[in-house]
Tab-separated table of C-alpha atoms in Angstrom:
chain	number	residue	atom	x	y	z
A	1	PRO	CA	42.160	-28.686	-5.036
A	2	PHE	CA	44.810	-29.209	-2.442
A	3	CYS	CA	46.767	-32.619	-2.494
A	4	ASP	CA	48.594	-34.001	0.210
A	5	ALA	CA	51.214	-36.820	0.371
A	6	THR	CA	48.570	-39.548	1.188
A	7	GLY	CA	46.812	-38.844	-2.073
A	8	GLY	CA	43.881	-36.920	-0.217
A	9	TYR	CA	42.278	-33.881	-1.775
A	10	LEU	CA	40.741	-30.942	-0.134
A	11	PRO	CA	39.002	-27.902	-1.898
A	12	LEU	CA	41.135	-24.763	-1.375
A	13	LEU	CA	40.000	-21.253	-0.851
A	14	CYS	CA	42.715	-18.555	-0.685
A	15	THR	CA	42.385	-14.987	0.267
A	16	MET	CA	45.296	-12.403	0.323
A	17	ASN	CA	44.043	-10.408	3.324
A	18	CYS	CA	43.264	-12.014	6.542
A	19	THR	CA	45.424	-11.474	9.904
A	20	LYS	CA	47.330	-8.736	8.102
A	21	VAL	CA	44.247	-6.672	8.056
A	22	VAL	CA	43.810	-7.145	11.690
A	23	GLU	CA	47.389	-5.818	12.451
A	24	GLU	CA	46.676	-2.578	10.475
A	25	PRO	CA	44.738	-0.690	13.449
A	26	LEU	CA	47.579	-1.730	15.629
A	27	LEU	CA	49.784	0.511	13.577
A	28	TRP	CA	47.089	3.350	13.385
A	29	TYR	CA	46.736	3.617	17.206
A	30	ASP	CA	49.902	2.243	18.427
A	31	ARG	CA	48.343	-0.505	20.599
A	32	ASP	CA	48.986	-4.212	20.885
A	33	HIS	CA	46.371	-7.161	20.587
A	34	ALA	CA	45.598	-7.378	24.131
A	35	GLN	CA	44.840	-3.638	24.448
A	36	MET	CA	42.744	-3.694	21.317
A	37	VAL	CA	40.745	-6.792	22.597
A	38	GLU	CA	39.964	-5.137	25.902
A	39	LEU	CA	38.962	-1.950	23.896
A	40	ALA	CA	36.691	-4.330	21.535
A	41	ARG	CA	34.710	-5.795	24.299
A	42	SER	CA	32.402	-2.901	24.363
A	43	VAL	CA	31.891	-2.979	20.593
A	44	PRO	CA	28.694	-4.661	19.414
A	45	PRO	CA	28.608	-7.158	16.666
A	46	GLY	CA	28.279	-5.079	13.375
A	47	CYS	CA	30.440	-2.396	14.809
A	48	ASP	CA	27.428	0.011	14.898
A	49	GLY	CA	27.489	0.132	10.972
A	50	VAL	CA	31.268	0.539	10.456
A	51	ARG	CA	32.619	-2.000	8.157
A	52	PHE	CA	36.382	-2.782	6.951
A	53	LEU	CA	36.635	-3.900	3.502
A	54	PRO	CA	39.827	-5.925	3.749
A	55	TYR	CA	41.506	-5.694	0.385
A	56	ILE	CA	44.614	-3.911	1.432
A	57	THR	CA	46.772	-5.920	-0.971
A	58	GLY	CA	44.324	-6.460	-3.808
A	59	GLU	CA	42.358	-9.615	-3.615
A	60	ARG	CA	41.772	-12.980	-5.665
A	61	THR	CA	38.852	-14.270	-3.803
A	62	PRO	CA	36.822	-12.246	-5.304
A	63	ASN	CA	39.172	-11.637	-8.466
A	64	TRP	CA	39.730	-7.854	-7.619
A	65	PRO	CA	43.563	-7.575	-8.061
A	66	HIS	CA	43.435	-3.731	-7.922
A	67	ALA	CA	40.993	-3.524	-5.081
A	68	THR	CA	42.062	-1.516	-1.995
A	69	GLY	CA	41.049	-1.462	1.766
A	70	ALA	CA	38.297	0.795	2.874
A	71	VAL	CA	36.622	1.782	6.159
A	72	VAL	CA	33.027	2.709	5.414
A	73	GLY	CA	29.850	3.432	7.473
A	74	ILE	CA	31.630	6.221	9.445
A	75	ARG	CA	29.576	8.684	11.601
A	76	PRO	CA	30.713	11.446	13.926
A	77	GLY	CA	32.519	9.794	16.760
A	78	SER	CA	32.572	6.192	15.207
A	79	LEU	CA	36.438	5.666	15.342
A	80	VAL	CA	36.919	7.276	18.770
A	81	ASN	CA	37.345	3.976	20.128
A	82	PRO	CA	40.103	2.109	18.521
A	83	GLY	CA	38.455	-1.295	19.340
A	84	VAL	CA	35.708	-0.362	16.686
A	85	THR	CA	38.404	-0.587	13.685
A	86	TYR	CA	39.977	-3.641	15.224
A	87	ARG	CA	36.697	-5.625	15.608
A	88	ALA	CA	35.519	-4.247	12.088
A	89	ALA	CA	38.958	-5.456	10.713
A	90	MET	CA	38.125	-9.029	12.109
A	91	GLU	CA	34.577	-8.828	10.772
A	92	GLY	CA	35.897	-7.794	7.217
A	93	ALA	CA	38.288	-10.530	6.943
A	94	THR	CA	35.552	-12.953	8.182
A	95	TYR	CA	32.974	-11.603	5.480
A	96	SER	CA	35.737	-12.302	2.976
A	97	LEU	CA	36.178	-15.834	4.034
A	98	LEU	CA	32.278	-16.057	4.238
A	99	ALA	CA	31.873	-14.906	0.582
A	100	GLY	CA	34.427	-17.498	-0.610
A	101	ALA	CA	32.723	-20.348	1.270
A	102	LYS	CA	29.354	-19.323	-0.352
A	103	ARG	CA	31.018	-19.223	-3.692
A	104	MET	CA	32.227	-22.959	-3.145
A	105	SER	CA	28.594	-23.764	-2.107
A	106	GLU	CA	27.539	-22.237	-5.496
A	107	LEU	CA	29.980	-24.523	-7.219
A	108	GLY	CA	28.454	-27.660	-5.444
A	109	MET	CA	30.305	-27.994	-2.110
A	110	PRO	CA	27.912	-28.492	0.936
A	111	ALA	CA	27.700	-25.616	3.416
A	112	PRO	CA	30.088	-26.105	6.301
A	113	ARG	CA	28.393	-27.544	9.583
A	114	GLU	CA	31.293	-26.626	11.729
A	115	VAL	CA	34.319	-24.337	11.078
A	116	LYS	CA	37.716	-25.713	12.269
A	117	VAL	CA	40.415	-23.045	12.819
A	118	VAL	CA	44.218	-23.305	13.116
A	119	GLY	CA	47.111	-20.997	12.915
A	120	GLY	CA	47.880	-17.459	14.482
A	121	GLY	CA	44.560	-15.871	14.136
A	122	ALA	CA	42.787	-18.918	15.679
A	123	LYS	CA	44.346	-18.000	18.993
A	124	SER	CA	42.038	-15.003	19.455
A	125	PRO	CA	38.762	-16.001	21.308
A	126	LEU	CA	37.173	-12.775	19.997
A	127	TRP	CA	37.980	-13.720	16.282
A	128	ARG	CA	36.484	-17.288	16.904
A	129	GLN	CA	33.361	-15.952	18.199
A	130	ILE	CA	32.995	-13.627	15.236
A	131	LEU	CA	33.592	-16.513	12.843
A	132	ALA	CA	30.776	-18.665	14.602
A	133	ASP	CA	28.334	-15.797	14.278
A	134	ALA	CA	29.122	-15.086	10.734
A	135	PHE	CA	29.014	-18.558	9.572
A	136	ASP	CA	26.234	-19.443	12.134
A	137	VAL	CA	28.007	-22.685	12.823
A	138	PRO	CA	30.246	-23.694	15.608
A	139	VAL	CA	33.869	-22.969	15.471
A	140	ARG	CA	36.433	-25.378	16.882
A	141	ARG	CA	40.016	-24.784	17.675
A	142	PHE	CA	41.976	-27.683	17.734
A	143	ARG	CA	44.531	-28.598	20.858
A	144	GLU	CA	47.309	-28.529	18.338
A	145	ALA	CA	47.034	-25.010	16.901
A	146	GLU	CA	49.503	-25.599	14.228
A	147	SER	CA	47.919	-28.749	12.957
A	148	ALA	CA	48.735	-28.033	9.244
A	149	ALA	CA	52.460	-28.065	10.380
A	150	LEU	CA	51.844	-31.294	12.383
A	151	GLY	CA	50.370	-32.965	9.234
A	152	ALA	CA	53.181	-31.945	7.130
A	153	ALA	CA	55.766	-33.190	9.597
A	154	THR	CA	54.009	-36.435	9.856
A	155	GLN	CA	54.081	-36.952	6.102
A	156	ALA	CA	57.678	-35.944	5.951
A	157	ALA	CA	58.378	-38.566	8.484
A	158	ALA	CA	56.743	-41.091	6.479
A	159	ALA	CA	58.681	-40.302	3.492
A	160	ALA	CA	62.062	-40.430	5.580
A	161	GLU	CA	61.209	-43.649	6.789
A	162	GLY	CA	60.253	-44.961	3.414
A	163	VAL	CA	56.860	-46.236	4.482
A	164	ASP	CA	53.453	-45.592	2.920
A	165	ALA	CA	52.310	-42.061	3.902
A	166	LYS	CA	48.599	-42.813	4.395
A	167	ALA	CA	49.042	-45.845	6.458
A	168	TYR	CA	51.734	-44.020	8.576
A	169	VAL	CA	49.636	-40.859	9.069
A	170	ARG	CA	46.651	-43.067	10.230
A	171	ALA	CA	48.906	-45.298	12.580
A	172	ASN	CA	50.108	-41.898	14.100
A	173	LEU	CA	47.153	-39.925	14.215
A	174	ALA	CA	46.164	-40.678	17.713
A	175	SER	CA	49.591	-40.105	19.137
A	176	SER	CA	49.965	-36.897	17.093
A	177	ARG	CA	46.823	-35.615	18.693
A	178	ALA	CA	47.823	-36.621	22.221
A	179	GLY	CA	51.257	-34.942	21.785
A	180	GLY	CA	49.695	-31.504	21.274
A	181	SER	CA	49.443	-28.700	23.985
A	182	GLU	CA	47.633	-29.391	27.352
A	183	GLU	CA	44.990	-27.178	26.407
A	184	GLU	CA	41.587	-28.629	25.610
A	185	GLU	CA	39.609	-27.954	22.219
A	186	GLU	CA	37.630	-25.032	22.472
A	187	VAL	CA	34.192	-24.677	20.734
A	188	HIS	CA	32.485	-21.358	20.283
A	189	SER	CA	28.645	-21.317	19.303
A	190	PRO	CA	26.904	-18.775	17.233
A	191	VAL	CA	24.905	-16.262	19.249
A	192	PRO	CA	21.389	-15.621	17.614
A	193	GLU	CA	21.633	-11.816	18.134
A	194	ALA	CA	25.051	-11.512	16.634
A	195	VAL	CA	24.108	-13.854	13.827
A	196	GLU	CA	21.445	-11.537	12.854
A	197	ALA	CA	23.574	-8.413	13.056
A	198	LEU	CA	26.592	-9.917	10.995
A	199	ARG	CA	24.168	-11.311	8.423
A	200	ALA	CA	22.985	-7.553	7.871
A	201	GLY	CA	26.609	-6.374	7.775
A	202	TYR	CA	27.668	-9.048	5.502
A	203	GLU	CA	24.892	-8.164	2.787
A	204	LEU	CA	26.115	-4.319	3.068
A	205	PHE	CA	29.801	-5.523	2.850
A	206	VAL	CA	29.145	-7.282	-0.463
A	207	ALA	CA	27.178	-4.586	-1.897
A	208	GLU	CA	29.887	-2.013	-0.937
A	209	GLY	CA	32.358	-4.296	-2.471
A	210	ARG	CA	30.669	-4.432	-5.788
A	211	ALA	CA	30.001	-0.721	-5.732
A	212	LEU	CA	33.786	0.206	-5.309
A	213	PHE	CA	35.498	-2.573	-7.270
A	214	GLY	CA	32.855	-3.906	-9.638
A	215	GLU	CA	31.297	-7.222	-10.247
A	216	VAL	CA	33.377	-10.315	-9.519
A	217	SER	CA	35.249	-11.576	-12.658
A	218	GLY	CA	36.980	-14.739	-13.539
A	219	LYS	CA	34.056	-17.082	-12.270
């Protein structure tokens, strides 16, 4: 579990391969994110059967330290459009997160009813929609995209002032939210056709990972 300075706990799922995986196709094709997003607009959910197993630095969720990345499901012409591997990388990283969430549910955690995203990857509308479709729940991006840093700063301020962290955070929560960017919170809802495509892709993703790297150890 993850503990903060107020004494609160959250269950923690950590993967080693997320945004870095999405940067790999930029290097392969010498494109930037904006160009890749434009190219990915024509790529359907599921990438016409192409899947990116994202374990380029090994993985700990699942416990596959010696795993490697792999692009599978390639047919003639599959990778002509660079947007295919770009979207497949996003889908692969998302499948990895989904697998971790399912494992947490097996251990007694309730299934998520909403996904809230922060950080660099959360800036991508394409990725947020993929998350919504893969998890089949709404995905919300906060006005303050770096809310983890904001929370840490608020707790540090409480420590600097020598006051109770929990009371300080609660007292300053509303003003912290108001102090974010001028952007409104954004919510992406799952699209039924995409949900079905990514559900099928996820099942293949899991099977292919096990075939290449074995059953998950360290449960």
